[in-house]
XYZ file of C-alpha atoms in Angstrom:
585
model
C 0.000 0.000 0.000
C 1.160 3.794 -0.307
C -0.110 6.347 1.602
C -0.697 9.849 0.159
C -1.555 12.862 2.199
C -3.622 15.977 0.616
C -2.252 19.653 1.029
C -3.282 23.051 -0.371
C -5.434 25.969 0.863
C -9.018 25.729 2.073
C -11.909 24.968 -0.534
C -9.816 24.731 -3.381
C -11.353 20.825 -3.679
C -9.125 18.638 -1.990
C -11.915 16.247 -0.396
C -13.860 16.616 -3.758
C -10.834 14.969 -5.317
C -10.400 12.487 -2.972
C -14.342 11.662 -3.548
C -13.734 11.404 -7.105
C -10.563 8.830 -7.228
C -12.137 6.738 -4.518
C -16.172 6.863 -4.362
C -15.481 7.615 -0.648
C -16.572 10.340 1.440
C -13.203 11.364 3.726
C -15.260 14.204 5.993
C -16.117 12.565 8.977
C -18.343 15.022 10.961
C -21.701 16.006 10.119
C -20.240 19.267 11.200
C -18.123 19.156 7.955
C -20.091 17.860 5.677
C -22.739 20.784 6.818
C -19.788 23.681 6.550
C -18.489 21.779 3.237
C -14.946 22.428 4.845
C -12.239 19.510 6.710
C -11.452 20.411 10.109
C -10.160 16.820 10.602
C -8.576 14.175 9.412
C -10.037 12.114 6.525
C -9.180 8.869 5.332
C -10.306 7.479 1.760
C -8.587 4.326 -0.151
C -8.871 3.174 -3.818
C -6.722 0.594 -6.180
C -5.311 2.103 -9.494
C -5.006 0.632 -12.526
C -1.890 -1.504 -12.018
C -3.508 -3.090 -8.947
C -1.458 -0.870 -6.436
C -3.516 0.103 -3.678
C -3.281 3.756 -2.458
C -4.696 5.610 0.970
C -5.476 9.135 1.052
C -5.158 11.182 4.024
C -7.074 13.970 3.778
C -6.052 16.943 5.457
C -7.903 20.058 6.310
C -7.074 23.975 4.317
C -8.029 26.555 7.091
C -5.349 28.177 8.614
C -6.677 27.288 12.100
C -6.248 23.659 11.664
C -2.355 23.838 10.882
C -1.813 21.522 13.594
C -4.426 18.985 11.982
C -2.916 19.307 8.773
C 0.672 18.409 10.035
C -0.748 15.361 11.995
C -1.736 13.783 8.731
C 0.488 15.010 6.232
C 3.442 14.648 8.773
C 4.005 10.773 8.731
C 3.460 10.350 5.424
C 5.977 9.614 2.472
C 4.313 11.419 -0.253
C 1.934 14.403 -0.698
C -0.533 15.712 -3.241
C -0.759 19.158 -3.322
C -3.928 20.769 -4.431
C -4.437 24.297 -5.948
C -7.465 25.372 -7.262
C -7.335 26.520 -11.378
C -10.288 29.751 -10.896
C -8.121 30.705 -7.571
C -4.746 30.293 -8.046
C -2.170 30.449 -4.684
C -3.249 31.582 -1.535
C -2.275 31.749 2.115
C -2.548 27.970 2.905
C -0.905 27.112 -0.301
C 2.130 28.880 0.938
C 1.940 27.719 4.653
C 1.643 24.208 3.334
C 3.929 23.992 0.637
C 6.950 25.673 3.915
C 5.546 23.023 6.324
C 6.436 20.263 3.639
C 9.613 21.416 2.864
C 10.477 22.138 6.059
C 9.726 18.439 6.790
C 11.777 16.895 3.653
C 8.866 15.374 1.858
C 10.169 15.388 -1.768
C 7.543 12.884 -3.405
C 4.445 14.064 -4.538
C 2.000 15.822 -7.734
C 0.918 19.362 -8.091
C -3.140 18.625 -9.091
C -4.994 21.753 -10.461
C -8.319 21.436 -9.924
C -11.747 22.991 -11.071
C -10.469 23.175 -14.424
C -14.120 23.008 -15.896
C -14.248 26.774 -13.815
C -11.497 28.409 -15.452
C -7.984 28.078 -17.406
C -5.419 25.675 -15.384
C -2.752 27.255 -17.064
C -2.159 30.535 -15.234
C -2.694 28.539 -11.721
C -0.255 26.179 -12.650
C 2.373 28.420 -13.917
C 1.855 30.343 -10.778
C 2.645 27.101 -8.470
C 5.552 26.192 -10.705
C 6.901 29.416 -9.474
C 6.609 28.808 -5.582
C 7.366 24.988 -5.805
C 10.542 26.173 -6.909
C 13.764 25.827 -4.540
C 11.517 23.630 -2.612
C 11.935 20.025 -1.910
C 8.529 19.807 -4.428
C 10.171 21.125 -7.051
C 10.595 18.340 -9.206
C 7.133 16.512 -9.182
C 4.896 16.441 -12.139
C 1.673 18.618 -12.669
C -1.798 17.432 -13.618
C -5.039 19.321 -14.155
C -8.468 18.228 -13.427
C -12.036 18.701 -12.333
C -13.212 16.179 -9.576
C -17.076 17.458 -10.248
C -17.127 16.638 -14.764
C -14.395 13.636 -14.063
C -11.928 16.026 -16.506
C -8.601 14.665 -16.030
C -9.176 11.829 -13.404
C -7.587 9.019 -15.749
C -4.216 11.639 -16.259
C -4.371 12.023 -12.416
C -4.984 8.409 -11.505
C -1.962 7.271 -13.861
C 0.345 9.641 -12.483
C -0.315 8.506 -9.239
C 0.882 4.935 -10.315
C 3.941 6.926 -11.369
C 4.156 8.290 -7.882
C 3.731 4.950 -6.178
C 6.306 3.450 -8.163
C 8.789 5.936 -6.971
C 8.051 5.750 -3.735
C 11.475 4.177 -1.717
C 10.300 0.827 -0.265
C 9.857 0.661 3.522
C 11.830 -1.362 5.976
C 9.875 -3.665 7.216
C 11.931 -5.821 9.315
C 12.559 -2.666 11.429
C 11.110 -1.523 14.864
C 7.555 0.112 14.932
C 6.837 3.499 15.598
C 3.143 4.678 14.736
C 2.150 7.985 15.085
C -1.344 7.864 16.305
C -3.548 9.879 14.625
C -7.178 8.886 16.185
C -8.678 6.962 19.376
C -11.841 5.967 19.577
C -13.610 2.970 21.634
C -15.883 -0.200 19.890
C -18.266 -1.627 22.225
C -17.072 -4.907 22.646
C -13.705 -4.451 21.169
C -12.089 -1.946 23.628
C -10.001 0.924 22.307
C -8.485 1.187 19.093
C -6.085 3.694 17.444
C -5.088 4.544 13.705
C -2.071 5.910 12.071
C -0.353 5.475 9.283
C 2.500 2.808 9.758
C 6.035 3.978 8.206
C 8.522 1.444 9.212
C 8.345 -2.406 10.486
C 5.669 -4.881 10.656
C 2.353 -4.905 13.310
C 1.560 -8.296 14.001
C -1.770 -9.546 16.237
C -0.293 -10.293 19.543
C 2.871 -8.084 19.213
C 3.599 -5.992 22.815
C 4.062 -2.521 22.202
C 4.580 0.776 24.571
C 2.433 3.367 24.534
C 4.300 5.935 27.110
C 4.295 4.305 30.083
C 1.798 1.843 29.313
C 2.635 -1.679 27.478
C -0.223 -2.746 25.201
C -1.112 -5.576 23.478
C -2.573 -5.938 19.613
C -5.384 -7.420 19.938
C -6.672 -7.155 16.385
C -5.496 -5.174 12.697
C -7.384 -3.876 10.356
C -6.177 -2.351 6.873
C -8.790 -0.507 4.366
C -11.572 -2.467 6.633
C -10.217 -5.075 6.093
C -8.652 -7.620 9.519
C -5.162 -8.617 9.171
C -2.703 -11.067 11.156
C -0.428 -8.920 10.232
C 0.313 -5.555 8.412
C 3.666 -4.579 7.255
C 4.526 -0.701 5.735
C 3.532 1.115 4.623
C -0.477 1.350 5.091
C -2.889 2.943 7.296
C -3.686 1.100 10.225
C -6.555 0.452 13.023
C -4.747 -1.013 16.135
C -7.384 -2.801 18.964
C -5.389 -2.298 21.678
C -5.518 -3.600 25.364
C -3.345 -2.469 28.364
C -4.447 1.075 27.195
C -7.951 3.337 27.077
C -8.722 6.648 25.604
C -7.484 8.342 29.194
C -4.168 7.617 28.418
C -3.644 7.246 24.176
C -4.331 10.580 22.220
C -3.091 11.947 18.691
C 0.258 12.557 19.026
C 1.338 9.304 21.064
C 2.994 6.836 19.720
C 2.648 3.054 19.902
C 6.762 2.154 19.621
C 8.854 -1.284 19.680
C 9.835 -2.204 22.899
C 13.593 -1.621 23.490
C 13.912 -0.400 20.222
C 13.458 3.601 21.119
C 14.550 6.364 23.029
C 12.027 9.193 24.467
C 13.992 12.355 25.445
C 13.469 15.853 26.627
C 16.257 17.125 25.340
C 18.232 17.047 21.674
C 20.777 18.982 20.053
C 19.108 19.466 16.038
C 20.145 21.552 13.080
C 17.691 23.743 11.612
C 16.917 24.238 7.804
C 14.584 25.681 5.637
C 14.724 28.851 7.540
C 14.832 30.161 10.723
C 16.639 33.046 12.319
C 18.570 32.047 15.966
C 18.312 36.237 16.867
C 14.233 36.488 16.461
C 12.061 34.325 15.131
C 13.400 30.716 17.463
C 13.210 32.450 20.525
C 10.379 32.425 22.699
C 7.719 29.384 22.704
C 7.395 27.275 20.362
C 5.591 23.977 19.074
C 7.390 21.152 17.882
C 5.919 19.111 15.368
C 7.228 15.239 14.223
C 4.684 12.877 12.806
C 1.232 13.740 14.432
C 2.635 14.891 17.938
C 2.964 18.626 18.372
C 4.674 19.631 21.778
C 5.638 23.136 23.360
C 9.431 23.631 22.836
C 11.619 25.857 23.637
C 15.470 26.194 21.968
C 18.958 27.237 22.606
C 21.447 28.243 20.543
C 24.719 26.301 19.805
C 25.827 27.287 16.479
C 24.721 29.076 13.234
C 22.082 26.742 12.302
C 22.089 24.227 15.595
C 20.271 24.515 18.625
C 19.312 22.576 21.689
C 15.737 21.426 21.624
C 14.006 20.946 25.305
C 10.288 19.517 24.854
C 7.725 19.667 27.273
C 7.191 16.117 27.381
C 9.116 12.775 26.572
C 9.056 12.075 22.382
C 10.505 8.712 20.980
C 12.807 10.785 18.873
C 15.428 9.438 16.117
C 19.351 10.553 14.825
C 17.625 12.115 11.419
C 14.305 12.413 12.049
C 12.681 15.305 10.313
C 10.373 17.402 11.936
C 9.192 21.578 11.558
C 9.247 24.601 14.133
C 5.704 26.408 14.486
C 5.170 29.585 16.018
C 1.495 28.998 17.391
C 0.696 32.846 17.932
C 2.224 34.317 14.453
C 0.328 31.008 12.674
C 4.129 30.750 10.903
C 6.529 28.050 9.656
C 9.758 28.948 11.504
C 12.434 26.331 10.873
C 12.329 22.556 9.490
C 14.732 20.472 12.254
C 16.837 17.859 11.923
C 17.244 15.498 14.831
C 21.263 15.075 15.137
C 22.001 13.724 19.273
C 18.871 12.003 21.092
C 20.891 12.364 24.339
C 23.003 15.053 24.461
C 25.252 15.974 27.702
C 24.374 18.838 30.160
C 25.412 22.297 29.261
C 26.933 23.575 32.565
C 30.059 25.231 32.085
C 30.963 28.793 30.280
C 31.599 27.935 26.577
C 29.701 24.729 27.050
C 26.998 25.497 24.059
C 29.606 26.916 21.443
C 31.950 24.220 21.985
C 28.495 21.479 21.524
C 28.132 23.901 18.322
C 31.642 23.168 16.878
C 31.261 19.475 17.584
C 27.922 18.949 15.688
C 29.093 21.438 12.750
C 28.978 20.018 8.839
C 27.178 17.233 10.273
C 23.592 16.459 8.572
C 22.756 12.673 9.260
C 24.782 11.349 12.189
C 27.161 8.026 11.815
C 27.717 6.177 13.794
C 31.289 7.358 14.173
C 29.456 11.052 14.757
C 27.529 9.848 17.714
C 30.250 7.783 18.886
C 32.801 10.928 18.640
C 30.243 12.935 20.843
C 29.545 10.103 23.809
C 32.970 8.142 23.356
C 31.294 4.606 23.873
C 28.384 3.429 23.146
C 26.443 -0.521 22.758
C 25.219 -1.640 19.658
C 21.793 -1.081 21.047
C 22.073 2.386 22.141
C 23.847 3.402 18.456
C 20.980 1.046 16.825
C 17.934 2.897 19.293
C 19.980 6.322 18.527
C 19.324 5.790 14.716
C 23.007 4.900 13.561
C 23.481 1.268 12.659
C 26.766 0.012 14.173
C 30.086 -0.440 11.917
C 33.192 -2.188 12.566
C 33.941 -4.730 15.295
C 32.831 -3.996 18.400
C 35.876 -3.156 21.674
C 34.440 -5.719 23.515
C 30.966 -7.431 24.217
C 28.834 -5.549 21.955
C 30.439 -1.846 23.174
C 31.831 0.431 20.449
C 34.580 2.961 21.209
C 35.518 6.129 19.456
C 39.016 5.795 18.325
C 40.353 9.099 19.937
C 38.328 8.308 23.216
C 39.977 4.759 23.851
C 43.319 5.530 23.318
C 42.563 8.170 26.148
C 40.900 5.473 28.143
C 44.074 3.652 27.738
C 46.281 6.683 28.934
C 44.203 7.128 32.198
C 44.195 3.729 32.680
C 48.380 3.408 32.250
C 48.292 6.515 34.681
C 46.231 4.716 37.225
C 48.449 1.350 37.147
C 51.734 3.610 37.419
C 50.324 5.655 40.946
C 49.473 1.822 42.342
C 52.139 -0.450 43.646
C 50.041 -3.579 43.446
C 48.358 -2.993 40.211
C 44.655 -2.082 40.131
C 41.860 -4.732 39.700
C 39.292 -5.253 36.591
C 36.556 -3.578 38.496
C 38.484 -1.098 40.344
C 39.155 0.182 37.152
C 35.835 0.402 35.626
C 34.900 2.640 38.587
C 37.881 4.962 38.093
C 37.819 5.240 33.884
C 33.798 5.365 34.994
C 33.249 2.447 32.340
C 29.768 1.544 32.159
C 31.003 -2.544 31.972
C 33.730 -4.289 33.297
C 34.946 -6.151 29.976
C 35.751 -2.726 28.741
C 38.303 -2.441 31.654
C 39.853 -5.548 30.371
C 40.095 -4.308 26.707
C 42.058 -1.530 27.834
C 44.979 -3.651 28.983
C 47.417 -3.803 26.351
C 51.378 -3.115 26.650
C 52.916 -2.194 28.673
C 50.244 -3.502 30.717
C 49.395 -6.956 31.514
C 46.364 -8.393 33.588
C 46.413 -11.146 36.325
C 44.391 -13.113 37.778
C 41.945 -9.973 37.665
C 44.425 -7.567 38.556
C 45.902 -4.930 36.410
C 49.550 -4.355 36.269
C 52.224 -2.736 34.380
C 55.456 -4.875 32.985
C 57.490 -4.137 36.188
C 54.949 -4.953 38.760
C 54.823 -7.828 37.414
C 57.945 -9.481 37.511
C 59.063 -11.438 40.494
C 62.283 -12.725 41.551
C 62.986 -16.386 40.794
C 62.908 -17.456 43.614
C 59.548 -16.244 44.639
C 58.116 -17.184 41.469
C 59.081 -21.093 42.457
C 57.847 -20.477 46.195
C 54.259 -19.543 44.255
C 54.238 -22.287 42.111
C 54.265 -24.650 45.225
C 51.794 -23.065 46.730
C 49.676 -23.208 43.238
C 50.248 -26.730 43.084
C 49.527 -27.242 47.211
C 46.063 -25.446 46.571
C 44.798 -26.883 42.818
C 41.153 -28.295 43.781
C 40.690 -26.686 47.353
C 41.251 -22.855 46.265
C 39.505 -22.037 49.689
C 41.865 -24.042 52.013
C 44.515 -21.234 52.815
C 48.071 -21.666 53.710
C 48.990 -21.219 57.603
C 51.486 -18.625 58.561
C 53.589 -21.754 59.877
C 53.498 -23.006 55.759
C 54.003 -19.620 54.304
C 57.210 -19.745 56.362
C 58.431 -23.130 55.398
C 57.524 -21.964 51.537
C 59.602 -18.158 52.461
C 56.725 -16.512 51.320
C 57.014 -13.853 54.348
C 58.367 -10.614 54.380
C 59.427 -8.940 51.361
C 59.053 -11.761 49.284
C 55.461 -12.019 50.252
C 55.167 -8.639 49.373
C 57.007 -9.120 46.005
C 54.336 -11.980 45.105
C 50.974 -9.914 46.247
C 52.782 -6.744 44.279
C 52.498 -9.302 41.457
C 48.880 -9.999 41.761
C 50.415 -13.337 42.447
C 48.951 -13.777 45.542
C 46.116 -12.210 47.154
C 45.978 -10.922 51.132
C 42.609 -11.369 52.505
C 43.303 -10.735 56.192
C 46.744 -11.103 58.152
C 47.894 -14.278 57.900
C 44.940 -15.078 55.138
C 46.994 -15.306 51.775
C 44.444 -17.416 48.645
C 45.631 -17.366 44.780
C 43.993 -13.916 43.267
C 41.418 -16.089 41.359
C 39.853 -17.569 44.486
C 38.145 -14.263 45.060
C 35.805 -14.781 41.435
C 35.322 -18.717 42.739
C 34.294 -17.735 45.932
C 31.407 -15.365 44.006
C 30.886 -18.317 41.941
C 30.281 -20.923 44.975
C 28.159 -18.219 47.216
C 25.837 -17.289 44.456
C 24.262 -20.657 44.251
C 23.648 -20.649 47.675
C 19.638 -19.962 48.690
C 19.685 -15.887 49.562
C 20.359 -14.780 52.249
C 23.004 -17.531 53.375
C 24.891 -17.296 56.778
C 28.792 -17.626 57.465
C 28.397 -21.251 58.319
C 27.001 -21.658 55.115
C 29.114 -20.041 53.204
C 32.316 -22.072 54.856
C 30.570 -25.375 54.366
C 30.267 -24.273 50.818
C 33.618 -23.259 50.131
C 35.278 -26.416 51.697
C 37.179 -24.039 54.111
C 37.307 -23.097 58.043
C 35.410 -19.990 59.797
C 39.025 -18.556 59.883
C 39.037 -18.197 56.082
C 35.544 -17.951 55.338
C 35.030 -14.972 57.982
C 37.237 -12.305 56.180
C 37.019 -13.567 52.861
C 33.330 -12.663 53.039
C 34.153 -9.046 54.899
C 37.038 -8.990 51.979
C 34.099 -9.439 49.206
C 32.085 -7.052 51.454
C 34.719 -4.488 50.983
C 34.286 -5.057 47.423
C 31.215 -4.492 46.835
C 30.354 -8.479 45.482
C 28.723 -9.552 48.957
C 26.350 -7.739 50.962
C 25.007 -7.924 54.581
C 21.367 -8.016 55.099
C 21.632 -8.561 58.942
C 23.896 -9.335 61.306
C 23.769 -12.940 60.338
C 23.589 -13.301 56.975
C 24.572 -11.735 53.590
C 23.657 -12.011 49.698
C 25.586 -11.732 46.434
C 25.791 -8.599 44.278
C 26.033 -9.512 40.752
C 28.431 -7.109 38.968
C 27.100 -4.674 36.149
C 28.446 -7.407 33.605
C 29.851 -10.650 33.605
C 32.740 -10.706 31.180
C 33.015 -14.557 31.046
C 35.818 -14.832 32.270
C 35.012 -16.041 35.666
């Protein structure tokens, strides 16, 4: 299916065109079938003559129902744009034809209608003129009369042409519908229609509606049910998990996981718009059929930071228009460039955020990952930048110039430390949002052991510890947990400086005096304890480990310490899973 949206000024035929292609009457209301003028949205389908089937959204002219207008036409891929032959441009024509270029739409047909009232010619000429410069300038021209039928098989075959044009949807991709009614069927519950861009709506599919996860319940398409309904169409949605309290126009029924809503994002502007006058003050923000009160600061020539009165489900790309409610103008088109964009708190904060997003148009990946330094595949995918290249580690991608300073701080760190620095120690330092990117970092001079971070030097041990360790490795291979006396460290000369040499080594690992285990007994221990029933006791724990209270006692105040036990009482304690498991446990 392809969905077309009307646009042009009021009463220069729009619905009377859309009544003639389809045999369908788009005005809802009685109220606007009385008035003979759209106030809302209309909705009309037919099938040309190579079988394609086409929807019309039917938008109304007036200048007070801008915001209706943009809630239909917004969403959609394609537009035709209606002037009237014994009228020529007008007002709406103009506001229109700014709002559409504004918002990118370069598909669409110029239709001159009434031509049984007067010579197309001069009206079409006359559009020629404003189209041009626009993003419409290109699309063809055809003149008709949707009361005699004059025209209707040029119009109806150059809407075929349209169609085939049109860029084919992704359908595999995540759901966002703009919804553009809610209404209530006794029996059925609440459903909602939009007109569905991107992905595939299946019967049974969880979706989030703000807050609120519904379920799809049942699909229709051109009244007709569906299992399933991939883009592009125009969709009813029965819902449940959702009522007309908390769904309106403007809301948007998104993938799960697949989005982010923000406040806040840094945009370009285009197609106008003046930073010194006509962006200041309030504003309304308008991106498929939501329109929210914005307000915007000023980064650069033509960026800005956008801050939106309530969440939006916003996109790296996404094309949407700047509306000054009280002047009833077309300020600015915006392009969505940085979904989450950092705090501007210090002097020099906003021009330097300027500079950064300058010459940039569509964000890369490698843009957004230049302006937050790392990022997971999800976040770049939910940001609207697909991923490219390998991944640092797990599924975390790194901006080049950002992880070799990562791997500075983190050689600085090592150097101030005498006994190295451990994995997660390190994470919380660097402030890495997962510990396998803390491991990923190591490379030389630096070497890792047994969890612990070191540099070349720290590492080394004299010979004659390294042989003293070795016993002791082979003295504790399949009882980790059983730790040496201070009467056996002696007869193995681990004491003293050589004891020191081997913990500076991360060879060996000092849980209490006289409490020395091998450095990867601390990730067994987790290991052990976390299959235990929660909350488990000290005697628990020891019987577990295959060890005495005077090794189990401070090795669970050493895990304490770091942060991988907790105490829930004064008896008992539970395991605190780390913010990722690196697999190397």
């Amino acid at each position: 299916m392809w969905v077309i949206a009307t646009a042009g000024h009021v009463d220069h035929g729009k619905s009377t065109l859309v009544r003639a292609l389809t045999g369908m009457e788009p005005d809802r209301w009685a109220e606007e079938r009385r008035r003979g003028m759209t106030i809302d949205l209309g909705f009309a389908w037919t099938a040309l003559e190579s079988g394609r089937q086409v929807a019309f959204v039917d938008v109304p002219g007036h200048e007070r129902f801008v915001t209706n207008m943009l809630a239909g036409a917004g969403p959609c891929p394609a537009v035709m744009f209606v002037v009237a032959a014994d009228e020529g441009w007008r007002a709406q024509s103009a506001e229109h034809l700014a709002a559409l270029h504004a918002l990118g739409v370069r598909h669409g047909l110029l239709v001159v209608t009434r031509a049984d009232l007067a010579d197309p010619g001069p009206a079409l000429e006359e559009a020629r003129l404003h189209l041009e410069g626009t993003t419409l300038s290109e699309i063809d021209a055809v003149a008709v009369s949707g009361l005699t039928g004059q025209g209707l098989p040029e119009l109806s075959a150059a809407l075929d042409r349209l169609a085939s044009e049109l860029p084919e949807p992704r359908r595999d991709g995540p759901v966002r519908l703009w919804i553009d009614r809610v209404f209530t069927i006794t029996g059925a519950g609440t459903v909602v229609t939009g007109t569905l861009t991107h992905g595939t709506v299946r019967v049974g599919d969880e979706l989030l509606a703000g807050p609120h996860r519904v379920q799809v319940r049942g699909l229709q398409t051109l009244n007709q049910r569906r299992d399933a309904v991939p883009a592009t169409a125009r969709v009813a949605i029965n819902v449940r998990g959702a009522d007309r309290d908390t769904l309106s126009r403007g809301s948007a029924l998104l993938t799960p996981g697949a989005w982010l809503t923000t406040e806040s994002a840094d945009v370009r502007l285009m197609a106008g718009g003046d930073l010194h006058g006509d962006l200041r003050g309030d504003l309304l923000f308008h991106l498929g059929s939501a329109a929210v009160p914005a307000r915007l600061r000023p980064l650069g020539v033509d960026t800005a930071r956008l801050t939106l009165a309530r969440p939006m489900p916003l996109r790296a790309g996404d094309r949407g228009l700047l509306r000054d409610p009280g002047r009833r103008m077309i300020v600015a088109g915006v392009r969505v460039l940085d979904v989450r964009p950092a705090p501007l708190r210090r002097r020099g904060a906003a021009a330097a955020r300027g500079a950064a997003l300058a010459g940039v148009t569509v964000p890369t990946a490698a843009d957004l990952l230049r302006w937050h330094g790392l990022l997971s595949r999800s976040e770049l995918t939910a940001m609207g930048a697909e991923p490219a290249g390998r991944p640092v580690a797990g599924d975390w991608f790194a901006d080049p110039g950002h992880w070799s300073e990562l791997r500075r701080n983190l050689a600085e760190q090592v150097a101030h430390r005498d006994q190295g620095i451990t994995v997660d120690a390190a994470a919380r330092l660097l402030g890495l949002p997962d510990r396998r990117l803390a491991r990923a970092l190591v490379a030389e001079p630096l070497t890792i052991r047994a969890g612990v971070i070191l540099s070349g030097d720290q590492a080394s041990m004299p010979p004659q510890v390294e042989k003293a360790v070795a016993r002791l490795r082979a003295e504790l291979a399949g009882r980790p947990f059983d730790a040496p006396t201070a009467e056996r460290l002696a007869e193995l000369q681990l004491t003293g400086a050589r004891l020191a040499a081997a913990v500076r080594a991360a060879a060996l690992l000092p849980v209490a005096r006289n409490v020395v285990l091998l450095p990867e007994a601390l990730e067994l221990a987790v290991d052990v304890l976390s299959e235990l029933p929660a909350p488990f006791t000290v005697s628990q724990a020891r019987t577990a480990l295959g060890t005495s209270r005077r090794v189990a006692l401070p090795l669970l105040e050493y895990l304490d310490a770091q942060g991988r036990t907790r105490r829930v009482d004064n008896a008992s304690r539970i395991c605190v899973s780390p913010s990722a498991d690196d697999g190397t446990r």
